[in-house]
Amino acid sequence: MTDTAPGLPRLGITLFSLTLEQRAPGNDLAALIREVAARDLGPGVEMVAFQSLRGWPRLDDKAVREVRGLIADSGLTPACLAVNLDLALHPGRLLTDDEAYDYVAVQMRRAAALGFPAVRVGAECGPAIMTRLLPLAEELGVKIGVEIHAPLTIDAPPVAELKELFTRLDTDWLGFIPDFSASMRAVPAAVDDAHRKAGIPPELTALTRRLWAEPGPTMAKFPELERRATELGASPAEIGNLKMLFTMHGRMDPERWADFFPHVIHVHGKFYGVSDGEDPSIDFPAIARVLREQGYTGFISSEYEAHAYTDRYSAFDQVRAQHDMLKRLLEDQPATVVSP
């Protein structure tokens, strides 16, 4: 597998990028992993457990051996397994802390059996649950990372609470998985495809783009969007669709990625399209520089998510383009060594 130079972040892919490709006849998990290897899109491989592993988390030992063997035979390296905490599993109430712990713990044990060194959880897995999971993480040798995805930022209250916890505990087993979607400089062009297909008038898309680009917290813009879109005749369903533009595409300054360190255990390389070696919607040069300066040597899982908007492009080709871009950006300056 092609890799970056020593001392730099390593490249990989999450199979979530291939959400549309996996629907093609014959594209089961084995076929996807083999194709990833054949196209040299590793070495790291991440997957969403509930999406890729039938029966998750109730995998028997035979299934575990088959998945481990499949990854090993492909020459790929397990990087991270995305697990879920479904707090609303039961109608009418949220899980208790004990139930939440058990729900994540069984998935962590299966992740360890599969050979994954880290799991990804969402911000709903707050300080109380993370603290309880720490001994299990140490026992299993599996790190737990909280994904920081748009519209969350380093300053959002739940993220600030986690930052305080990680600093206080001073452990390598808990940390963040920042997602490039938190720091976007433009709305992806693929959004226009989705809005046209949904019949949303262009003036509503243009309004939402203008509001998105204005200063201020993303969540605070919802009332203004609702008011102005309603004045333009938008239906409640259309307004809900427009809000997705805010929640999927964050505006955090990419320089703030430095504030996630030293608690970064994995990185999600979210993107919506690379053309001619550049990404118009995400400032990859700035984020790559921060990762270098912080001495990050873990994996960046390429996460192509334009499939949420359009099926015009091949995810395999897009991940290839992002890998080529990232390798160039990461290797254009010597790696920075950060003292422990």
mmCIF file of C-alpha atoms in Angstrom:
data_model
loop_
_atom_site.group_PDB
_atom_site.id
_atom_site.type_symbol
_atom_site.label_atom_id
_atom_site.label_comp_id
_atom_site.label_asym_id
_atom_site.label_seq_id
_atom_site.Cartn_x
_atom_site.Cartn_y
_atom_site.Cartn_z
ATOM 1 C CA MET A 1 0.000 0.000 0.000
ATOM 2 C CA THR A 2 1.173 3.503 -0.804
ATOM 3 C CA ASP A 3 1.820 5.480 2.363
ATOM 4 C CA THR A 4 2.911 8.954 3.332
ATOM 5 C CA ALA A 5 6.467 9.671 4.447
ATOM 6 C CA PRO A 6 7.434 8.639 8.000
ATOM 7 C CA GLY A 7 6.357 11.066 10.715
ATOM 8 C CA LEU A 8 3.284 12.262 8.817
ATOM 9 C CA PRO A 9 -0.449 11.465 9.053
ATOM 10 C CA ARG A 10 -1.332 8.246 7.267
ATOM 11 C CA LEU A 11 -4.076 7.849 4.683
ATOM 12 C CA GLY A 12 -7.037 5.511 4.563
ATOM 13 C CA ILE A 13 -10.716 5.252 3.734
ATOM 14 C CA THR A 14 -13.974 4.719 5.530
ATOM 15 C CA LEU A 15 -16.273 2.354 3.675
ATOM 16 C CA PHE A 16 -19.045 4.866 4.365
ATOM 17 C CA SER A 17 -17.620 6.694 1.329
ATOM 18 C CA LEU A 18 -18.875 3.798 -0.781
ATOM 19 C CA THR A 19 -22.491 3.972 0.385
ATOM 20 C CA LEU A 20 -23.845 4.118 -3.164
ATOM 21 C CA GLU A 21 -21.288 1.677 -4.614
ATOM 22 C CA GLN A 22 -22.178 -0.992 -2.066
ATOM 23 C CA ARG A 23 -25.706 -1.156 -3.501
ATOM 24 C CA ALA A 24 -24.437 -2.473 -6.830
ATOM 25 C CA PRO A 25 -25.018 -6.230 -7.375
ATOM 26 C CA GLY A 26 -22.143 -8.285 -5.984
ATOM 27 C CA ASN A 27 -20.654 -5.468 -3.914
ATOM 28 C CA ASP A 28 -20.675 -7.120 -0.526
ATOM 29 C CA LEU A 29 -18.140 -6.290 2.205
ATOM 30 C CA ALA A 30 -15.516 -8.615 0.731
ATOM 31 C CA ALA A 31 -15.853 -7.101 -2.732
ATOM 32 C CA LEU A 32 -15.584 -3.545 -1.424
ATOM 33 C CA ILE A 33 -12.478 -4.264 0.642
ATOM 34 C CA ARG A 34 -10.803 -6.038 -2.250
ATOM 35 C CA GLU A 35 -11.600 -3.139 -4.563
ATOM 36 C CA VAL A 36 -10.229 -0.644 -2.028
ATOM 37 C CA ALA A 37 -7.010 -2.652 -1.886
ATOM 38 C CA ALA A 38 -6.808 -3.048 -5.667
ATOM 39 C CA ARG A 39 -7.164 0.719 -6.119
ATOM 40 C CA ASP A 40 -4.534 1.385 -3.419
ATOM 41 C CA LEU A 41 -6.881 3.443 -1.275
ATOM 42 C CA GLY A 42 -5.395 2.311 2.038
ATOM 43 C CA PRO A 43 -3.552 1.452 4.068
ATOM 44 C CA GLY A 44 -6.077 2.406 6.740
ATOM 45 C CA VAL A 45 -9.619 1.043 6.572
ATOM 46 C CA GLU A 46 -12.536 2.247 8.665
ATOM 47 C CA MET A 47 -16.117 1.094 8.546
ATOM 48 C CA VAL A 48 -19.455 1.922 10.155
ATOM 49 C CA ALA A 49 -20.271 -1.209 12.110
ATOM 50 C CA PHE A 50 -24.051 -1.097 11.733
ATOM 51 C CA GLN A 51 -23.689 -0.433 7.994
ATOM 52 C CA SER A 52 -21.008 -2.961 7.034
ATOM 53 C CA LEU A 53 -21.325 -5.839 9.514
ATOM 54 C CA ARG A 54 -24.549 -7.803 9.290
ATOM 55 C CA GLY A 55 -25.952 -8.655 12.731
ATOM 56 C CA TRP A 56 -23.729 -6.150 14.543
ATOM 57 C CA PRO A 57 -22.784 -6.355 17.332
ATOM 58 C CA ARG A 58 -23.794 -9.999 17.635
ATOM 59 C CA LEU A 59 -20.974 -11.390 15.511
ATOM 60 C CA ASP A 60 -19.974 -14.963 16.273
ATOM 61 C CA ASP A 61 -16.333 -16.015 16.342
ATOM 62 C CA LYS A 62 -16.490 -17.359 12.791
ATOM 63 C CA ALA A 63 -17.690 -13.994 11.448
ATOM 64 C CA VAL A 64 -14.971 -12.201 13.395
ATOM 65 C CA ARG A 65 -12.290 -14.486 11.917
ATOM 66 C CA GLU A 66 -13.661 -13.949 8.414
ATOM 67 C CA VAL A 67 -13.594 -10.146 8.688
ATOM 68 C CA ARG A 68 -10.131 -10.111 10.240
ATOM 69 C CA GLY A 69 -8.851 -12.445 7.551
ATOM 70 C CA LEU A 70 -10.436 -10.378 4.794
ATOM 71 C CA ILE A 71 -8.708 -7.199 5.969
ATOM 72 C CA ALA A 72 -5.378 -8.941 6.533
ATOM 73 C CA ASP A 73 -5.410 -10.697 3.156
ATOM 74 C CA SER A 74 -6.107 -7.377 1.429
ATOM 75 C CA GLY A 75 -3.000 -5.781 2.901
ATOM 76 C CA LEU A 76 -5.089 -3.094 4.620
ATOM 77 C CA THR A 77 -4.763 -1.976 8.242
ATOM 78 C CA PRO A 78 -7.730 -1.645 10.629
ATOM 79 C CA ALA A 79 -7.868 2.034 11.593
ATOM 80 C CA CYS A 80 -11.179 2.742 13.316
ATOM 81 C CA LEU A 81 -14.631 1.242 13.744
ATOM 82 C CA ALA A 82 -17.597 3.612 13.941
ATOM 83 C CA VAL A 83 -20.034 2.473 16.633
ATOM 84 C CA ASN A 84 -23.280 4.044 17.795
ATOM 85 C CA LEU A 85 -24.953 5.027 21.029
ATOM 86 C CA ASP A 86 -28.693 5.060 20.343
ATOM 87 C CA LEU A 87 -29.978 6.942 23.372
ATOM 88 C CA ALA A 88 -33.559 6.823 22.023
ATOM 89 C CA LEU A 89 -33.544 3.059 21.575
ATOM 90 C CA HIS A 90 -36.707 2.696 23.672
ATOM 91 C CA PRO A 91 -39.866 4.661 22.806
ATOM 92 C CA GLY A 92 -40.719 7.376 25.297
ATOM 93 C CA ARG A 93 -37.456 7.492 27.217
ATOM 94 C CA LEU A 94 -33.687 7.781 26.879
ATOM 95 C CA LEU A 95 -31.222 5.118 27.941
ATOM 96 C CA THR A 96 -29.947 5.314 31.491
ATOM 97 C CA ASP A 97 -26.216 5.725 32.038
ATOM 98 C CA ASP A 98 -25.963 2.015 32.865
ATOM 99 C CA GLU A 99 -27.783 1.070 29.654
ATOM 100 C CA ALA A 100 -25.680 3.490 27.604
ATOM 101 C CA TYR A 101 -22.485 2.026 29.018
ATOM 102 C CA ASP A 102 -23.588 -1.531 28.233
ATOM 103 C CA TYR A 103 -24.668 -0.526 24.709
ATOM 104 C CA VAL A 104 -21.219 0.859 23.858
ATOM 105 C CA ALA A 105 -19.229 -1.699 25.860
ATOM 106 C CA VAL A 106 -20.486 -4.711 23.890
ATOM 107 C CA GLN A 107 -19.512 -2.942 20.665
ATOM 108 C CA MET A 108 -16.057 -2.128 22.002
ATOM 109 C CA ARG A 109 -15.452 -5.774 22.841
ATOM 110 C CA ARG A 110 -16.385 -6.814 19.315
ATOM 111 C CA ALA A 111 -14.202 -4.037 17.873
ATOM 112 C CA ALA A 112 -11.263 -5.363 19.856
ATOM 113 C CA ALA A 113 -11.961 -8.893 18.617
ATOM 114 C CA LEU A 114 -11.963 -7.574 15.030
ATOM 115 C CA GLY A 115 -8.566 -5.947 15.549
ATOM 116 C CA PHE A 116 -9.607 -2.285 15.441
ATOM 117 C CA PRO A 117 -7.414 -0.046 17.628
ATOM 118 C CA ALA A 118 -10.054 2.686 17.982
ATOM 119 C CA VAL A 119 -13.797 3.215 17.944
ATOM 120 C CA ARG A 120 -15.732 6.326 17.001
ATOM 121 C CA VAL A 121 -18.697 7.504 19.048
ATOM 122 C CA GLY A 122 -20.843 10.634 18.812
ATOM 123 C CA ALA A 123 -20.993 13.613 21.151
ATOM 124 C CA GLU A 124 -23.995 12.047 22.874
ATOM 125 C CA CYS A 125 -21.379 9.865 24.578
ATOM 126 C CA GLY A 126 -20.633 12.570 27.145
ATOM 127 C CA PRO A 127 -18.151 12.848 30.026
ATOM 128 C CA ALA A 128 -20.019 10.531 32.411
ATOM 129 C CA ILE A 129 -20.166 7.647 29.929
ATOM 130 C CA MET A 130 -16.632 8.262 28.625
ATOM 131 C CA THR A 131 -15.262 8.174 32.171
ATOM 132 C CA ARG A 132 -16.996 4.861 32.839
ATOM 133 C CA LEU A 133 -15.676 3.421 29.568
ATOM 134 C CA LEU A 134 -12.045 4.357 30.257
ATOM 135 C CA PRO A 135 -11.131 1.198 32.257
ATOM 136 C CA LEU A 136 -12.630 -0.977 29.509
ATOM 137 C CA ALA A 137 -10.697 0.918 26.834
ATOM 138 C CA GLU A 138 -7.472 0.314 28.744
ATOM 139 C CA GLU A 139 -8.327 -3.360 29.262
ATOM 140 C CA LEU A 140 -9.146 -3.960 25.591
ATOM 141 C CA GLY A 141 -6.438 -1.704 24.156
ATOM 142 C CA VAL A 142 -9.068 0.180 22.141
ATOM 143 C CA LYS A 143 -9.154 3.989 22.084
ATOM 144 C CA ILE A 144 -12.468 5.844 22.115
ATOM 145 C CA GLY A 145 -12.823 8.962 19.997
ATOM 146 C CA VAL A 146 -15.738 11.398 20.001
ATOM 147 C CA GLU A 147 -16.450 12.652 16.493
ATOM 148 C CA ILE A 148 -16.617 16.432 16.185
ATOM 149 C CA HIS A 149 -18.805 16.885 13.130
ATOM 150 C CA ALA A 150 -20.589 19.977 11.827
ATOM 151 C CA PRO A 151 -22.256 21.936 13.365
ATOM 152 C CA LEU A 152 -20.163 21.234 16.482
ATOM 153 C CA THR A 153 -17.009 23.283 17.129
ATOM 154 C CA ILE A 154 -14.244 23.199 19.711
ATOM 155 C CA ASP A 155 -16.197 25.885 21.629
ATOM 156 C CA ALA A 156 -19.543 24.077 21.696
ATOM 157 C CA PRO A 157 -20.499 23.290 25.330
ATOM 158 C CA PRO A 158 -20.512 19.464 24.953
ATOM 159 C CA VAL A 159 -17.118 19.589 23.232
ATOM 160 C CA ALA A 160 -15.667 21.988 25.812
ATOM 161 C CA GLU A 161 -16.805 19.611 28.575
ATOM 162 C CA LEU A 162 -15.052 16.711 26.855
ATOM 163 C CA LYS A 163 -11.903 18.770 26.357
ATOM 164 C CA GLU A 164 -11.843 19.528 30.098
ATOM 165 C CA LEU A 165 -12.340 15.828 30.875
ATOM 166 C CA PHE A 166 -9.553 14.660 28.553
ATOM 167 C CA THR A 167 -7.160 17.266 29.963
ATOM 168 C CA ARG A 168 -7.979 16.303 33.536
ATOM 169 C CA LEU A 169 -7.729 12.531 32.977
ATOM 170 C CA ASP A 170 -4.541 12.894 30.887
ATOM 171 C CA THR A 171 -5.043 9.553 29.142
ATOM 172 C CA ASP A 172 -4.178 8.289 25.682
ATOM 173 C CA TRP A 173 -7.309 6.120 25.556
ATOM 174 C CA LEU A 174 -9.942 8.857 25.223
ATOM 175 C CA GLY A 175 -9.961 11.712 22.740
ATOM 176 C CA PHE A 176 -11.414 13.441 19.718
ATOM 177 C CA ILE A 177 -12.025 12.468 16.122
ATOM 178 C CA PRO A 178 -12.328 15.855 14.390
ATOM 179 C CA ASP A 179 -14.149 15.816 11.072
ATOM 180 C CA PHE A 180 -13.211 18.142 8.207
ATOM 181 C CA SER A 181 -16.904 19.089 7.891
ATOM 182 C CA ALA A 182 -16.471 21.268 10.982
ATOM 183 C CA SER A 183 -14.254 23.664 8.975
ATOM 184 C CA MET A 184 -15.664 24.428 5.543
ATOM 185 C CA ARG A 185 -15.057 27.536 3.451
ATOM 186 C CA ALA A 186 -17.889 27.033 0.948
ATOM 187 C CA VAL A 187 -21.041 25.009 0.461
ATOM 188 C CA PRO A 188 -20.354 22.096 -1.922
ATOM 189 C CA ALA A 189 -21.604 22.500 -5.467
ATOM 190 C CA ALA A 190 -23.268 19.085 -5.149
ATOM 191 C CA VAL A 191 -25.884 20.688 -2.878
ATOM 192 C CA ASP A 192 -27.363 22.360 -5.970
ATOM 193 C CA ASP A 193 -27.912 18.939 -7.542
ATOM 194 C CA ALA A 194 -29.852 17.773 -4.500
ATOM 195 C CA HIS A 195 -31.960 20.922 -4.249
ATOM 196 C CA ARG A 196 -32.860 20.854 -7.933
ATOM 197 C CA LYS A 197 -33.870 17.207 -7.638
ATOM 198 C CA ALA A 198 -36.016 18.032 -4.607
ATOM 199 C CA GLY A 199 -37.696 20.878 -6.478
ATOM 200 C CA ILE A 200 -36.384 23.594 -4.171
ATOM 201 C CA PRO A 201 -36.436 26.990 -5.931
ATOM 202 C CA PRO A 202 -32.947 28.401 -6.652
ATOM 203 C CA GLU A 203 -33.695 31.574 -4.673
ATOM 204 C CA LEU A 204 -34.136 29.487 -1.501
ATOM 205 C CA THR A 205 -30.808 27.766 -2.056
ATOM 206 C CA ALA A 206 -29.162 31.141 -2.690
ATOM 207 C CA LEU A 207 -30.670 32.583 0.509
ATOM 208 C CA THR A 208 -29.421 29.662 2.586
ATOM 209 C CA ARG A 209 -25.932 29.943 1.097
ATOM 210 C CA ARG A 210 -25.801 33.666 1.973
ATOM 211 C CA LEU A 211 -26.901 33.055 5.561
ATOM 212 C CA TRP A 212 -24.420 30.194 5.912
ATOM 213 C CA ALA A 213 -21.548 32.454 4.852
ATOM 214 C CA GLU A 214 -22.412 35.172 7.376
ATOM 215 C CA PRO A 215 -20.516 35.359 10.694
ATOM 216 C CA GLY A 216 -22.015 33.816 13.791
ATOM 217 C CA PRO A 217 -22.823 30.405 15.283
ATOM 218 C CA THR A 218 -24.515 28.052 12.873
ATOM 219 C CA MET A 219 -27.357 27.086 15.195
ATOM 220 C CA ALA A 220 -28.242 30.752 15.802
ATOM 221 C CA LYS A 221 -29.048 31.157 12.092
ATOM 222 C CA PHE A 222 -31.986 28.761 12.067
ATOM 223 C CA PRO A 223 -34.670 31.294 13.114
ATOM 224 C CA GLU A 224 -33.549 33.794 10.461
ATOM 225 C CA LEU A 225 -33.552 31.067 7.812
ATOM 226 C CA GLU A 226 -37.059 29.978 8.793
ATOM 227 C CA ARG A 227 -38.373 33.562 8.748
ATOM 228 C CA ARG A 228 -36.885 34.588 5.436
ATOM 229 C CA ALA A 229 -37.531 31.273 3.681
ATOM 230 C CA THR A 230 -41.170 31.371 4.793
ATOM 231 C CA GLU A 231 -41.462 34.890 3.348
ATOM 232 C CA LEU A 232 -40.264 33.444 0.029
ATOM 233 C CA GLY A 233 -42.980 30.772 0.161
ATOM 234 C CA ALA A 234 -40.942 27.804 1.403
ATOM 235 C CA SER A 235 -42.873 24.848 2.797
ATOM 236 C CA PRO A 236 -41.945 23.262 6.154
ATOM 237 C CA ALA A 237 -40.460 20.291 4.275
ATOM 238 C CA GLU A 238 -38.308 22.595 2.141
ATOM 239 C CA ILE A 239 -37.118 24.502 5.210
ATOM 240 C CA GLY A 240 -36.118 21.212 6.830
ATOM 241 C CA ASN A 241 -34.123 20.320 3.725
ATOM 242 C CA LEU A 242 -32.433 23.742 3.703
ATOM 243 C CA LYS A 243 -31.410 23.366 7.363
ATOM 244 C CA MET A 244 -29.331 20.355 6.343
ATOM 245 C CA LEU A 245 -27.022 22.811 4.608
ATOM 246 C CA PHE A 246 -26.251 24.354 8.022
ATOM 247 C CA THR A 247 -25.926 21.114 9.987
ATOM 248 C CA MET A 248 -23.697 19.323 7.459
ATOM 249 C CA HIS A 249 -21.245 22.147 6.769
ATOM 250 C CA GLY A 250 -19.461 23.833 9.673
ATOM 251 C CA ARG A 251 -17.707 27.204 9.734
ATOM 252 C CA MET A 252 -15.036 26.721 12.425
ATOM 253 C CA ASP A 253 -11.694 28.361 11.628
ATOM 254 C CA PRO A 254 -9.338 25.523 10.546
ATOM 255 C CA GLU A 255 -6.626 27.024 12.749
ATOM 256 C CA ARG A 256 -8.760 25.981 15.736
ATOM 257 C CA TRP A 257 -7.957 22.355 14.949
ATOM 258 C CA ALA A 258 -4.824 22.914 17.015
ATOM 259 C CA ASP A 259 -7.071 23.191 20.098
ATOM 260 C CA PHE A 260 -8.170 19.574 19.737
ATOM 261 C CA PHE A 261 -4.612 18.464 20.436
ATOM 262 C CA PRO A 262 -3.056 16.605 22.158
ATOM 263 C CA HIS A 263 -6.302 14.635 22.403
ATOM 264 C CA VAL A 264 -6.763 13.594 18.744
ATOM 265 C CA ILE A 265 -6.825 9.834 18.196
ATOM 266 C CA HIS A 266 -8.149 9.694 14.621
ATOM 267 C CA VAL A 267 -9.277 12.080 11.866
ATOM 268 C CA HIS A 268 -12.252 11.975 9.500
ATOM 269 C CA GLY A 269 -11.256 13.351 6.105
ATOM 270 C CA LYS A 270 -14.772 14.455 5.114
ATOM 271 C CA PHE A 271 -15.017 15.952 1.634
ATOM 272 C CA TYR A 272 -17.531 16.594 -1.109
ATOM 273 C CA GLY A 273 -15.439 16.665 -4.242
ATOM 274 C CA VAL A 274 -11.880 17.167 -5.510
ATOM 275 C CA SER A 275 -11.272 18.614 -8.962
ATOM 276 C CA ASP A 276 -7.898 19.346 -10.562
ATOM 277 C CA GLY A 277 -6.150 18.565 -7.288
ATOM 278 C CA GLU A 278 -8.147 21.079 -5.233
ATOM 279 C CA ASP A 279 -11.201 21.038 -2.971
ATOM 280 C CA PRO A 280 -13.219 24.254 -3.275
ATOM 281 C CA SER A 281 -15.331 23.676 -0.156
ATOM 282 C CA ILE A 282 -12.702 22.699 2.465
ATOM 283 C CA ASP A 283 -9.386 24.409 3.201
ATOM 284 C CA PHE A 284 -7.266 21.266 3.111
ATOM 285 C CA PRO A 285 -3.938 23.137 2.960
ATOM 286 C CA ALA A 286 -4.688 24.853 6.284
ATOM 287 C CA ILE A 287 -5.860 21.696 8.058
ATOM 288 C CA ALA A 288 -2.976 19.616 6.677
ATOM 289 C CA ARG A 289 -0.538 22.213 7.988
ATOM 290 C CA VAL A 290 -2.107 22.108 11.466
ATOM 291 C CA LEU A 291 -1.928 18.301 11.523
ATOM 292 C CA ARG A 292 1.738 18.458 10.543
ATOM 293 C CA GLU A 293 2.538 21.123 13.109
ATOM 294 C CA GLN A 294 0.870 19.098 15.860
ATOM 295 C CA GLY A 295 2.896 16.017 14.947
ATOM 296 C CA TYR A 296 -0.177 13.897 14.204
ATOM 297 C CA THR A 297 0.835 10.496 12.806
ATOM 298 C CA GLY A 298 -2.488 8.641 13.000
ATOM 299 C CA PHE A 299 -4.868 7.906 10.162
ATOM 300 C CA ILE A 300 -6.999 10.273 8.101
ATOM 301 C CA SER A 301 -9.988 8.277 6.854
ATOM 302 C CA SER A 302 -11.175 9.740 3.561
ATOM 303 C CA GLU A 303 -14.923 10.199 3.918
ATOM 304 C CA TYR A 304 -16.581 11.111 0.631
ATOM 305 C CA GLU A 305 -20.086 12.320 1.419
ATOM 306 C CA ALA A 306 -21.317 13.947 -1.764
ATOM 307 C CA HIS A 307 -23.346 10.750 -2.187
ATOM 308 C CA ALA A 308 -25.808 12.466 0.168
ATOM 309 C CA TYR A 309 -26.486 14.921 -2.661
ATOM 310 C CA THR A 310 -25.625 13.359 -6.019
ATOM 311 C CA ASP A 311 -24.692 10.096 -7.712
ATOM 312 C CA ARG A 312 -22.816 11.760 -10.578
ATOM 313 C CA TYR A 313 -19.330 10.817 -9.382
ATOM 314 C CA SER A 314 -17.482 7.626 -8.482
ATOM 315 C CA ALA A 315 -16.534 7.513 -4.811
ATOM 316 C CA PHE A 316 -13.520 5.350 -5.695
ATOM 317 C CA ASP A 317 -12.249 8.016 -8.093
ATOM 318 C CA GLN A 318 -12.942 10.816 -5.649
ATOM 319 C CA VAL A 319 -11.080 9.115 -2.781
ATOM 320 C CA ARG A 320 -8.162 8.520 -5.143
ATOM 321 C CA ALA A 321 -8.141 12.243 -5.957
ATOM 322 C CA GLN A 322 -8.278 13.199 -2.293
ATOM 323 C CA HIS A 323 -5.434 10.830 -1.412
ATOM 324 C CA ASP A 324 -3.262 12.328 -4.125
ATOM 325 C CA MET A 325 -4.063 15.839 -2.882
ATOM 326 C CA LEU A 326 -3.458 15.016 0.786
ATOM 327 C CA LYS A 327 -0.197 13.213 0.094
ATOM 328 C CA ARG A 328 1.057 16.244 -1.814
ATOM 329 C CA LEU A 329 -0.050 18.686 0.907
ATOM 330 C CA LEU A 330 1.348 16.615 3.768
ATOM 331 C CA GLU A 331 4.693 15.993 2.121
ATOM 332 C CA ASP A 332 5.362 19.500 0.815
ATOM 333 C CA GLN A 333 7.076 20.421 4.100
ATOM 334 C CA PRO A 334 9.068 18.374 6.609
ATOM 335 C CA ALA A 335 7.065 16.863 9.419
ATOM 336 C CA THR A 336 7.068 18.785 12.688
ATOM 337 C CA VAL A 337 8.186 16.852 15.759
ATOM 338 C CA VAL A 338 6.197 17.754 18.861
ATOM 339 C CA SER A 339 7.852 17.036 22.195
ATOM 340 C CA PRO A 340 5.824 14.767 24.470
#
